[in-house]
Amino acid sequence: MNFLLLVLLLVQPWLATCKRIAVIGGGISGAFASKYLAEYDKGCALQQITIFDPLTLGEQTTIISSAEWQGSRVSSVRLRDNSVVEIGASVFYSGFHLIMEMIEGDDSLEVGIAFNTGSTKTLHKDLRRGMGIYNGYGDWPFLTSNFSKWYSLMLMAWRYNIDLYRVFSATDKVEYAFKIIHNLLLSEHETTFFENAAEMWDAVGLLKPAHGSFDDFLDAIAVCGSKNRLPWWRQMLPYQGCIREELLAAVTLCNYNQAPSSVNGLVGLGSFVAAKVQLLSVMGGNHKLMASAYRQAKAIKRELCGNADSIRHVKQRVTTLVSSNKSVELFSRDVSLGKFDVVILAAPYHMAQLQFFVQSDKDAAVLQPMPFSRFDAANHNPHRDGDAPVMSALLPDYATRPFTQVVTTLISGAVLNATYFKLETSNLPRSIYMTEHAKGIEHNITAISQITPTGSYKVFSNNELNKLVLKTFFGEKHTVEVVKIWGGPHGGATADYQGAGKTVNYQLFGDQLYYPNSIETSMSCMELSAIGAKSVAKLIAKNLGLLIPHNGTQDKHDEL
């Protein structure tokens, strides 16, 4: 009896510290957060990490209605010719430090050239070369078909002149800032446990471009456009163009389906990085990243704690959260999925389609709407009334509004209609990007790219394209392989920025509910999802005592 009492006395404190964590969503945010938490749990204080997602983690996408369940926006499909094509987030580059670290941690993952069906490290010799910007008037302001890389860069430098230098300089600073962000996320200094994305952008000098429109930022650095026309001396030179109306509009429309006036400065500069760097993808499909993160998390738990089963994936869709003083209970409709100490909402708020409740202090049977923390973008702190935070049941509009819709259409057996674009077939570029005007008259198409030399194309548009449009562009013998609608009231591709990039706190409700995807209202890409996951994992680790912040010297970085 005394022996049993001794065991209970020794074990009880350990049991009290064991925590159960639920992750809702198995995309980049959810899978990466699980891996980061496993790394921080060196003392094995986390009893269980459960990822809830109705789809298999890292499986090639199932084309289902976005009104039902959109699934991860990092998605790949295999076409009839066995080639793998990205239909969601397509690219990354070596400056995506967290993505590259995840790949480097898995010997089964290999990096290849982007836009190359994820199969080889070099472009197929029979693919077309170059890109073109189409303005919808039958003209091509910028066209590099069949040109070498260096000649294309020289042509770009001549056409956009000093404005190209200004934008390149700004993007260089953004790339450097992201290196600093990576270092800050690895640090355990007390100032690097960011409560929200705004604190992080402020720490690396990117708060202004994140909070203002790309148009306003371009005006500030004197790039031609809404307020700054081409200077007189450029008007005297041949083949001069406005980079904002052509190249910058093309890249923001292609990547975010929004014009420079609608995205924030950080999004616009991030989009332009693609014009400077070698773009990459995971060979066989970027969808492999989520499965890899999950495997790596289990391997870490096995190594540190001897129990890989403490990290698991449950194929259930969470529909309701009910918070009490001690835990959060999750439900799939009327079925309880268990009680957890911490919940990570690893999906955009409007896509998750969740109901959030708290039990009444007076009667546990009475449920009230969960009072989310409000965030004041002006001073980067929650509103407070004395020492108590002022709570609101509703998040601000920018955190909850639907994302912009993008439709990805994959075509095979096609012959692109060169005559329609007033070109010879031999002069068609591999990728066609639309200006804002061209998008408006060309059926809201933003980009057309050749993905195989045998007539396969990927098309981005606002809405699903009808048969007549597809026949006009791709001939009578084309086959529609895939139509994926990233949209609807509970879907979408990227945040609807409306010219700004405000964010809510990562902690939505005390120490119980965390939201890594809040970062997406300032910028969306695979690396940003990973950064949100890392930031939230650090906060949870700190709050649970897995990490102890230190207060040494920390540098402040210049503002862009």
Coordinates of C-alpha atoms in Angstrom, one line a residue:
M1 CA 0.0 0.0 0.0
N2 CA 2.8 2.4 0.9
F3 CA 4.6 1.5 -2.3
L4 CA 1.4 2.4 -4.4
L5 CA 1.1 5.7 -2.6
L6 CA 4.7 6.5 -3.3
V7 CA 4.2 5.7 -7.0
L8 CA 1.1 7.9 -7.1
L9 CA 3.0 10.8 -5.4
L10 CA 5.8 10.5 -8.0
V11 CA 3.6 10.1 -11.1
Q12 CA 0.8 12.6 -10.2
P13 CA 2.9 15.8 -10.9
W14 CA 4.0 14.3 -14.3
L15 CA 0.4 13.4 -15.2
A16 CA -0.6 17.0 -14.3
T17 CA 1.9 18.4 -16.8
C18 CA 1.0 16.0 -19.6
K19 CA -0.9 18.0 -22.2
R20 CA -3.1 16.9 -25.1
I21 CA -3.0 19.1 -28.2
A22 CA -5.5 19.0 -31.1
V23 CA -4.6 20.4 -34.5
I24 CA -7.6 21.1 -36.8
G25 CA -6.3 20.9 -40.4
G26 CA -3.5 18.8 -41.9
G27 CA -2.1 21.2 -44.4
I28 CA 1.2 23.0 -44.2
S29 CA 0.2 24.9 -41.0
G30 CA -1.1 21.9 -39.1
A31 CA 1.5 19.3 -40.2
F32 CA 4.4 21.6 -39.7
A33 CA 3.1 22.8 -36.3
S34 CA 2.9 19.2 -35.1
K35 CA 6.6 18.6 -36.1
Y36 CA 7.8 21.8 -34.4
L37 CA 5.9 20.9 -31.2
A38 CA 7.5 17.5 -31.2
E39 CA 10.9 19.1 -31.5
Y40 CA 10.2 21.4 -28.5
D41 CA 8.9 18.6 -26.3
K42 CA 12.3 17.3 -25.2
G43 CA 10.9 16.5 -21.8
C44 CA 8.0 14.4 -23.2
A45 CA 5.4 16.6 -21.5
L46 CA 3.0 16.4 -24.4
Q47 CA 0.9 13.3 -24.0
Q48 CA -0.7 13.5 -27.4
I49 CA -0.8 15.6 -30.6
T50 CA -3.8 14.7 -32.8
I51 CA -4.3 16.1 -36.3
F52 CA -7.9 16.2 -37.4
D53 CA -8.4 16.2 -41.1
P54 CA -10.9 14.3 -43.2
L55 CA -8.4 13.7 -46.0
T56 CA -5.2 11.6 -46.0
L57 CA -2.2 13.8 -45.1
G58 CA -0.1 14.5 -48.2
E59 CA -2.3 12.5 -50.6
Q60 CA -2.7 13.7 -54.2
T61 CA -5.8 15.8 -54.1
T62 CA -9.4 14.5 -54.5
I63 CA -11.4 16.9 -56.7
I64 CA -14.4 17.6 -54.5
S65 CA -16.8 20.5 -54.4
S66 CA -15.3 23.5 -52.6
A67 CA -18.7 24.1 -51.1
E68 CA -18.3 20.8 -49.3
W69 CA -14.7 20.7 -48.3
Q70 CA -11.9 22.4 -50.2
G71 CA -9.0 20.6 -48.6
S72 CA -5.3 21.7 -48.5
R73 CA -4.3 24.4 -51.0
V74 CA -1.0 22.5 -51.5
S75 CA -2.4 20.0 -53.9
S76 CA -1.2 17.9 -56.8
V77 CA -2.8 15.6 -59.4
R78 CA -1.6 12.9 -61.7
L79 CA -2.7 13.3 -65.3
R80 CA -3.5 10.5 -67.7
D81 CA 0.0 10.6 -69.1
N82 CA 1.3 10.0 -65.6
S83 CA 2.7 13.5 -65.1
V84 CA 2.2 15.2 -61.8
V85 CA 0.9 18.8 -61.8
E86 CA 0.4 21.3 -59.0
I87 CA -3.1 22.7 -58.9
G88 CA -2.6 24.7 -55.7
A89 CA 0.5 26.3 -54.3
S90 CA 3.0 25.5 -57.1
V91 CA 6.4 26.9 -56.3
F92 CA 9.0 27.8 -53.7
Y93 CA 12.6 28.8 -53.8
S94 CA 15.8 28.5 -51.7
G95 CA 14.7 31.5 -49.7
F96 CA 11.8 29.5 -48.2
H97 CA 14.0 28.5 -45.3
L98 CA 11.4 26.5 -43.3
I99 CA 10.2 24.6 -46.4
M100 CA 13.8 23.8 -47.4
E101 CA 14.5 22.6 -43.9
M102 CA 11.6 20.2 -44.0
I103 CA 12.7 18.8 -47.3
E104 CA 16.3 18.4 -46.1
G105 CA 15.0 16.5 -43.1
D106 CA 13.5 13.8 -45.3
D107 CA 15.7 11.7 -47.6
S108 CA 12.7 10.6 -49.6
L109 CA 12.0 14.2 -50.8
E110 CA 13.8 15.7 -53.7
V111 CA 13.6 19.1 -55.2
G112 CA 13.1 19.7 -59.0
I113 CA 12.5 22.6 -61.4
A114 CA 9.1 24.2 -60.9
F115 CA 6.4 24.1 -63.6
N116 CA 7.9 20.8 -64.8
T117 CA 5.3 18.4 -63.5
G118 CA 7.5 17.7 -60.5
S119 CA 9.4 14.9 -62.4
T120 CA 12.8 16.1 -63.4
K121 CA 15.5 18.5 -62.4
T122 CA 15.9 20.1 -65.9
L123 CA 13.3 21.5 -68.2
H124 CA 12.1 19.3 -71.0
K125 CA 14.0 20.3 -74.2
D126 CA 10.7 20.3 -76.2
L127 CA 8.9 22.8 -74.0
R128 CA 8.6 26.3 -75.2
R129 CA 10.8 29.0 -73.7
G130 CA 10.1 32.4 -72.3
M131 CA 7.1 34.4 -71.1
G132 CA 4.9 37.0 -72.5
I133 CA 2.6 39.8 -71.1
Y134 CA -0.5 40.2 -73.1
N135 CA -2.5 43.4 -72.9
G136 CA -5.7 42.3 -74.5
Y137 CA -5.4 44.8 -77.4
G138 CA -3.6 42.2 -79.5
D139 CA -0.2 43.5 -78.4
W140 CA 2.6 42.0 -76.3
P141 CA 4.3 44.7 -74.2
F142 CA 6.9 42.2 -73.1
L143 CA 7.7 38.9 -74.9
T144 CA 10.7 36.7 -74.5
S145 CA 9.8 33.6 -76.6
N146 CA 12.9 31.8 -77.8
F147 CA 15.3 34.2 -76.1
S148 CA 18.1 33.2 -73.8
K149 CA 17.8 33.9 -70.1
W150 CA 20.4 36.6 -70.3
Y151 CA 18.9 38.3 -73.3
S152 CA 15.5 38.3 -71.6
L153 CA 16.9 39.9 -68.5
M154 CA 18.6 42.6 -70.7
L155 CA 15.3 43.2 -72.5
M156 CA 13.5 43.6 -69.2
A157 CA 16.2 45.9 -67.8
W158 CA 15.9 48.1 -70.9
R159 CA 12.1 48.3 -71.0
Y160 CA 11.5 49.0 -67.3
N161 CA 14.8 50.9 -66.7
I162 CA 15.2 52.6 -63.4
D163 CA 11.9 51.3 -62.1
L164 CA 13.1 47.8 -62.4
Y165 CA 16.1 48.7 -60.3
R166 CA 13.9 50.3 -57.6
V167 CA 11.7 47.2 -57.4
F168 CA 14.7 44.8 -57.4
S169 CA 16.2 46.8 -54.6
A170 CA 13.0 46.6 -52.5
T171 CA 12.7 42.9 -53.1
D172 CA 16.3 42.3 -52.1
K173 CA 15.5 43.9 -48.7
V174 CA 12.4 41.6 -48.4
E175 CA 14.5 38.6 -49.1
Y176 CA 17.1 39.6 -46.5
A177 CA 14.3 40.3 -44.0
F178 CA 13.0 36.7 -44.5
K179 CA 16.5 35.5 -43.6
I180 CA 16.3 37.5 -40.4
I181 CA 12.8 36.1 -39.7
H182 CA 14.1 32.6 -40.0
N183 CA 16.9 33.4 -37.4
L184 CA 14.3 35.1 -35.1
L185 CA 12.1 32.0 -35.2
L186 CA 15.1 29.8 -34.2
S187 CA 15.9 32.2 -31.3
E188 CA 14.5 31.8 -27.8
H189 CA 15.0 35.5 -27.0
E190 CA 11.9 36.9 -25.3
T191 CA 11.3 39.4 -28.1
T192 CA 11.0 36.6 -30.7
F193 CA 7.8 35.0 -29.3
F194 CA 5.6 37.0 -31.6
E195 CA 2.0 37.5 -30.5
N196 CA 0.9 38.3 -34.1
A197 CA 2.4 38.7 -37.6
A198 CA 2.5 42.5 -37.2
E199 CA 5.1 42.2 -34.4
M200 CA 7.3 40.1 -36.7
W201 CA 7.0 42.4 -39.7
D202 CA 7.8 45.3 -37.4
A203 CA 10.9 43.5 -36.0
V204 CA 12.3 43.2 -39.6
G205 CA 11.2 46.6 -40.9
L206 CA 8.4 45.3 -43.1
L207 CA 5.4 46.7 -41.2
K208 CA 4.7 49.6 -43.6
P209 CA 4.6 47.6 -46.8
A210 CA 2.5 44.9 -45.0
H211 CA -0.1 47.5 -43.9
G212 CA -0.4 49.6 -47.1
S213 CA -1.3 48.8 -50.7
F214 CA 1.3 47.8 -53.2
D215 CA 0.2 50.8 -55.3
D216 CA 1.0 53.1 -52.4
F217 CA 4.3 51.5 -51.8
L218 CA 5.2 51.9 -55.5
D219 CA 4.2 55.5 -55.4
A220 CA 6.5 56.0 -52.4
I221 CA 9.5 54.7 -54.3
A222 CA 8.6 56.7 -57.4
V223 CA 7.7 53.7 -59.7
C224 CA 5.6 54.7 -62.7
G225 CA 1.9 54.2 -62.4
S226 CA -1.2 55.9 -60.9
K227 CA 0.7 59.0 -59.8
N228 CA 4.0 58.7 -61.5
R229 CA 4.1 58.6 -65.3
L230 CA 7.2 57.8 -67.3
P231 CA 9.7 60.6 -66.9
W232 CA 10.4 62.8 -69.9
W233 CA 13.8 61.2 -70.6
R234 CA 12.4 57.7 -70.7
Q235 CA 9.7 58.9 -73.1
M236 CA 12.5 59.9 -75.5
L237 CA 13.8 56.3 -75.5
P238 CA 12.4 53.4 -77.6
Y239 CA 10.7 50.4 -76.1
Q240 CA 9.9 51.8 -72.7
G241 CA 7.1 50.5 -70.6
C242 CA 5.4 50.9 -67.2
I243 CA 6.4 48.1 -64.9
R244 CA 3.5 48.6 -62.6
E245 CA 0.9 48.2 -65.4
E246 CA 2.6 45.4 -67.1
L247 CA 5.0 43.1 -65.2
L248 CA 3.9 43.8 -61.6
A249 CA 0.2 43.6 -62.5
A250 CA 0.8 40.3 -64.3
V251 CA 2.6 38.7 -61.4
T252 CA 0.1 39.8 -58.7
L253 CA -2.8 38.7 -60.9
C254 CA -1.2 35.3 -61.6
N255 CA -0.2 34.6 -58.0
Y256 CA -3.0 36.2 -56.0
N257 CA -5.7 37.1 -58.6
Q258 CA -5.6 40.7 -57.4
A259 CA -4.2 43.8 -59.0
P260 CA -1.4 46.0 -57.4
S261 CA -4.1 48.3 -55.9
S262 CA -5.8 45.4 -54.1
V263 CA -2.8 43.6 -52.6
N264 CA -0.5 45.0 -49.9
G265 CA 3.1 46.0 -50.5
L266 CA 4.5 42.9 -49.0
V267 CA 2.4 40.6 -51.2
G268 CA 3.4 42.6 -54.3
L269 CA 7.1 42.5 -53.5
G270 CA 6.9 38.8 -52.7
S271 CA 5.2 38.1 -56.0
F272 CA 8.0 39.8 -57.8
V273 CA 10.6 37.6 -56.2
A274 CA 9.4 34.9 -58.6
A275 CA 10.8 37.0 -61.5
K276 CA 14.3 36.9 -59.9
V277 CA 14.9 33.4 -58.6
Q278 CA 15.0 29.8 -59.7
L279 CA 11.6 28.4 -58.8
L280 CA 11.4 24.9 -57.4
S281 CA 8.9 22.2 -56.5
V282 CA 9.0 18.8 -54.8
M283 CA 9.5 16.1 -57.3
G284 CA 6.3 14.1 -57.5
G285 CA 4.3 16.9 -56.0
N286 CA 4.4 19.5 -53.2
H287 CA 1.6 17.6 -51.4
K288 CA 4.4 15.3 -50.1
L289 CA 5.4 18.0 -47.7
M290 CA 2.5 17.4 -45.3
A291 CA 3.1 13.7 -45.1
S292 CA 6.8 14.3 -44.6
A293 CA 6.2 16.7 -41.7
Y294 CA 3.9 14.1 -40.1
R295 CA 6.4 11.4 -40.5
Q296 CA 9.2 13.5 -39.1
A297 CA 7.1 14.5 -36.1
K298 CA 6.5 10.8 -35.3
A299 CA 10.2 10.0 -35.8
I300 CA 11.2 12.8 -33.4
K301 CA 8.7 11.6 -30.8
R302 CA 10.0 8.0 -31.2
E303 CA 13.6 9.2 -30.7
L304 CA 12.9 11.6 -27.7
C305 CA 10.1 9.8 -25.9
G306 CA 10.0 6.2 -27.4
N307 CA 6.4 6.6 -28.5
A308 CA 5.6 7.6 -32.1
D309 CA 2.0 6.8 -31.5
S310 CA 1.6 9.9 -29.4
I311 CA 1.3 11.8 -32.7
R312 CA -1.7 10.6 -34.7
H313 CA -4.0 11.6 -37.5
V314 CA -7.7 11.2 -37.2
K315 CA -9.8 11.3 -40.4
Q316 CA -12.6 13.4 -38.9
R317 CA -13.9 16.8 -39.7
V318 CA -14.3 19.0 -36.6
T319 CA -17.5 21.0 -36.6
T320 CA -17.7 22.4 -33.0
L321 CA -15.4 23.5 -30.2
V322 CA -16.7 23.9 -26.6
S323 CA -14.3 25.5 -24.1
S324 CA -14.5 25.0 -20.3
N325 CA -12.2 26.3 -17.7
K326 CA -10.0 23.2 -17.9
S327 CA -10.2 22.0 -21.5
V328 CA -11.7 22.3 -25.0
E329 CA -14.0 19.5 -26.2
L330 CA -14.2 18.9 -30.0
F331 CA -17.2 17.5 -31.8
S332 CA -17.9 16.2 -35.3
R333 CA -21.5 17.1 -35.4
D334 CA -22.9 15.3 -32.3
V335 CA -20.0 13.0 -31.7
S336 CA -17.4 13.9 -29.2
L337 CA -13.8 13.7 -30.5
G338 CA -12.2 14.1 -27.1
K339 CA -11.1 16.9 -24.7
F340 CA -7.8 18.8 -25.2
D341 CA -5.8 21.3 -23.3
V342 CA -4.7 23.2 -26.4
V343 CA -6.3 23.5 -29.9
I344 CA -4.6 24.8 -33.0
L345 CA -6.9 26.0 -35.7
A346 CA -4.7 25.3 -38.7
A347 CA -7.1 26.4 -41.5
P348 CA -8.4 29.8 -42.5
Y349 CA -11.3 30.8 -40.2
H350 CA -14.0 30.9 -43.0
M351 CA -12.8 27.6 -44.5
A352 CA -13.0 25.7 -41.2
Q353 CA -16.7 26.2 -40.8
L354 CA -16.5 25.8 -37.1
Q355 CA -18.8 26.8 -34.2
F356 CA -17.0 28.2 -31.2
F357 CA -18.6 28.0 -27.8
V358 CA -17.7 28.4 -24.1
Q359 CA -19.6 26.9 -21.2
S360 CA -21.3 29.3 -18.9
D361 CA -19.6 29.7 -15.5
K362 CA -22.9 29.3 -13.8
D363 CA -24.3 26.4 -15.8
A364 CA -22.2 24.1 -17.9
A365 CA -25.2 23.1 -20.0
V366 CA -25.5 26.7 -21.2
L367 CA -23.2 27.5 -24.2
Q368 CA -22.2 31.0 -25.2
P369 CA -20.3 32.3 -28.3
M370 CA -16.6 32.2 -27.7
P371 CA -15.3 35.7 -27.0
F372 CA -12.3 36.0 -29.3
S373 CA -9.4 38.4 -28.5
R374 CA -9.7 41.6 -30.4
F375 CA -6.6 43.1 -32.0
D376 CA -5.9 46.7 -32.6
A377 CA -3.7 47.0 -35.8
A378 CA -2.7 50.6 -34.8
N379 CA -0.8 49.8 -31.7
H380 CA -0.4 46.0 -32.2
N381 CA -1.9 45.2 -28.8
P382 CA -5.3 43.8 -27.6
H383 CA -7.7 46.5 -26.4
R384 CA -7.5 46.6 -22.6
D385 CA -9.7 48.1 -19.9
G386 CA -7.3 48.5 -17.0
D387 CA -5.6 45.1 -16.6
A388 CA -8.4 43.1 -18.2
P389 CA -8.5 42.5 -22.0
V390 CA -11.7 43.7 -23.6
M391 CA -13.2 40.7 -25.5
S392 CA -15.5 40.5 -28.5
A393 CA -17.4 37.6 -29.8
L394 CA -16.6 38.5 -33.4
L395 CA -13.3 38.7 -35.2
P396 CA -12.7 41.8 -37.5
D397 CA -13.9 41.5 -41.1
Y398 CA -10.4 41.2 -42.6
A399 CA -9.9 38.0 -40.5
T400 CA -13.1 36.3 -41.6
R401 CA -14.0 37.4 -45.1
P402 CA -13.9 34.8 -47.9
F403 CA -10.7 34.4 -49.8
T404 CA -10.4 35.3 -53.5
Q405 CA -11.6 32.7 -55.9
V406 CA -9.2 31.0 -58.4
V407 CA -10.1 28.2 -60.8
T408 CA -7.3 25.9 -62.0
T409 CA -8.1 24.2 -65.3
L410 CA -5.8 21.5 -66.6
I411 CA -6.0 20.7 -70.4
S412 CA -4.4 17.9 -72.4
G413 CA -4.2 17.2 -76.1
A414 CA -4.4 21.0 -76.8
V415 CA -3.1 23.2 -79.6
L416 CA -2.9 26.7 -78.3
N417 CA -4.4 29.1 -80.8
A418 CA -1.5 31.4 -81.8
T419 CA -3.6 33.3 -84.3
Y420 CA -5.9 34.4 -81.5
F421 CA -3.0 36.0 -79.8
K422 CA -1.7 37.5 -83.1
L423 CA 1.5 35.4 -83.0
E424 CA 3.2 32.8 -85.1
T425 CA 3.1 29.3 -83.5
S426 CA 6.9 29.3 -83.3
N427 CA 6.8 32.6 -81.3
L428 CA 4.3 31.5 -78.6
P429 CA 5.9 31.7 -75.1
R430 CA 5.7 28.9 -72.6
S431 CA 3.7 31.2 -70.2
I432 CA 1.2 33.9 -71.0
Y433 CA 0.4 36.5 -68.3
M434 CA -2.5 38.9 -68.5
T435 CA -2.5 42.6 -67.6
E436 CA -5.5 43.9 -65.7
H437 CA -7.1 45.1 -69.0
A438 CA -6.5 41.8 -70.7
K439 CA -8.0 39.8 -67.8
G440 CA -11.1 41.9 -68.0
I441 CA -11.7 41.1 -71.7
E442 CA -10.2 37.6 -71.9
H443 CA -12.8 35.8 -69.7
N444 CA -11.0 36.7 -66.5
I445 CA -8.1 34.5 -67.3
T446 CA -4.9 35.5 -65.5
A447 CA -2.3 33.0 -66.9
I448 CA -1.9 30.2 -69.4
S449 CA 1.2 27.9 -69.1
Q450 CA 2.4 25.0 -71.1
I451 CA 3.2 22.1 -68.7
T452 CA 4.1 19.3 -71.1
P453 CA 5.4 19.3 -74.7
T454 CA 2.5 17.0 -75.7
G455 CA -0.2 19.7 -75.4
S456 CA -0.9 20.0 -71.7
Y457 CA -1.7 23.4 -70.3
K458 CA -2.6 24.9 -66.9
V459 CA -5.0 27.9 -66.9
F460 CA -5.8 30.2 -64.0
S461 CA -9.1 32.2 -64.1
N462 CA -11.7 33.8 -61.9
N463 CA -14.5 31.5 -62.9
E464 CA -14.9 28.2 -64.6
L465 CA -14.3 28.5 -68.4
N466 CA -17.1 27.4 -70.7
K467 CA -16.6 25.0 -73.6
L468 CA -16.7 27.7 -76.3
V469 CA -13.9 29.6 -74.6
L470 CA -11.8 26.5 -74.2
K471 CA -12.4 25.5 -77.8
T472 CA -11.3 29.0 -79.0
F473 CA -8.1 28.9 -77.0
F474 CA -7.2 25.2 -77.3
G475 CA -8.9 23.7 -80.4
E476 CA -11.5 21.1 -80.8
K477 CA -9.5 18.0 -79.7
H478 CA -8.5 19.2 -76.3
T479 CA -9.5 17.3 -73.2
V480 CA -10.3 18.9 -69.8
E481 CA -8.5 16.8 -67.3
V482 CA -9.1 18.7 -64.1
V483 CA -11.2 21.7 -63.0
K484 CA -10.5 22.7 -59.4
I485 CA -12.5 25.6 -58.0
W486 CA -10.6 27.3 -55.1
G487 CA -13.5 29.4 -54.0
G488 CA -17.1 29.7 -52.7
P489 CA -18.2 30.9 -49.3
H490 CA -16.0 28.4 -47.5
G491 CA -13.0 28.2 -49.9
G492 CA -10.7 30.4 -51.9
A493 CA -7.0 30.6 -52.8
T494 CA -5.6 33.7 -50.9
A495 CA -6.8 36.4 -48.6
D496 CA -8.8 39.3 -50.0
Y497 CA -6.4 41.9 -48.9
Q498 CA -8.3 45.0 -50.0
G499 CA -5.0 46.9 -50.1
A500 CA -3.9 46.1 -46.6
G501 CA -2.4 43.3 -44.5
K502 CA -3.8 43.6 -41.0
T503 CA -3.6 40.5 -38.7
V504 CA -5.2 39.2 -35.5
N505 CA -3.3 37.6 -32.7
Y506 CA -2.2 34.0 -32.9
Q507 CA -4.0 33.4 -29.6
L508 CA -7.7 33.6 -30.2
F509 CA -8.8 32.5 -26.8
G510 CA -6.4 32.6 -23.9
D511 CA -4.0 29.6 -23.8
Q512 CA -6.6 27.3 -25.3
L513 CA -7.0 28.3 -28.9
Y514 CA -4.2 29.3 -31.4
Y515 CA -4.6 30.4 -35.0
P516 CA -1.4 30.2 -37.2
N517 CA -3.3 31.0 -40.3
S518 CA -3.9 34.5 -39.0
I519 CA -0.7 35.4 -40.8
E520 CA -2.3 34.8 -44.2
T521 CA -4.2 38.1 -44.0
S522 CA -0.8 39.8 -44.5
M523 CA 0.6 37.4 -47.0
S524 CA -0.1 33.9 -48.3
C525 CA 2.4 31.3 -49.5
M526 CA 3.8 28.0 -48.3
E527 CA 6.6 29.6 -46.3
L528 CA 4.2 32.0 -44.6
S529 CA 2.1 29.0 -43.5
A530 CA 5.2 27.4 -42.1
I531 CA 6.2 30.7 -40.4
G532 CA 2.7 30.9 -38.8
A533 CA 3.1 27.2 -37.6
K534 CA 6.5 27.9 -36.1
S535 CA 5.4 31.1 -34.4
V536 CA 2.4 29.3 -32.8
A537 CA 4.5 26.3 -31.8
K538 CA 6.9 28.6 -30.0
L539 CA 4.1 30.4 -28.2
I540 CA 2.6 27.1 -27.1
A541 CA 6.0 25.8 -26.0
K542 CA 6.6 28.9 -24.0
N543 CA 3.2 28.8 -22.3
L544 CA 3.5 25.2 -21.4
G545 CA 7.1 25.7 -20.1
L546 CA 8.7 23.6 -22.9
L547 CA 10.8 26.7 -23.8
I548 CA 12.2 29.3 -21.4
P549 CA 12.8 32.7 -23.1
H550 CA 16.0 34.6 -22.3
N551 CA 16.4 38.4 -22.4
G552 CA 19.8 39.0 -23.9
T553 CA 20.6 41.7 -26.6
Q554 CA 18.4 41.5 -29.7
D555 CA 19.0 43.7 -32.8
K556 CA 16.4 46.0 -34.3
H557 CA 16.3 46.1 -38.1
D558 CA 15.8 49.0 -40.5
E559 CA 12.4 49.7 -41.9
L560 CA 11.7 49.3 -45.6

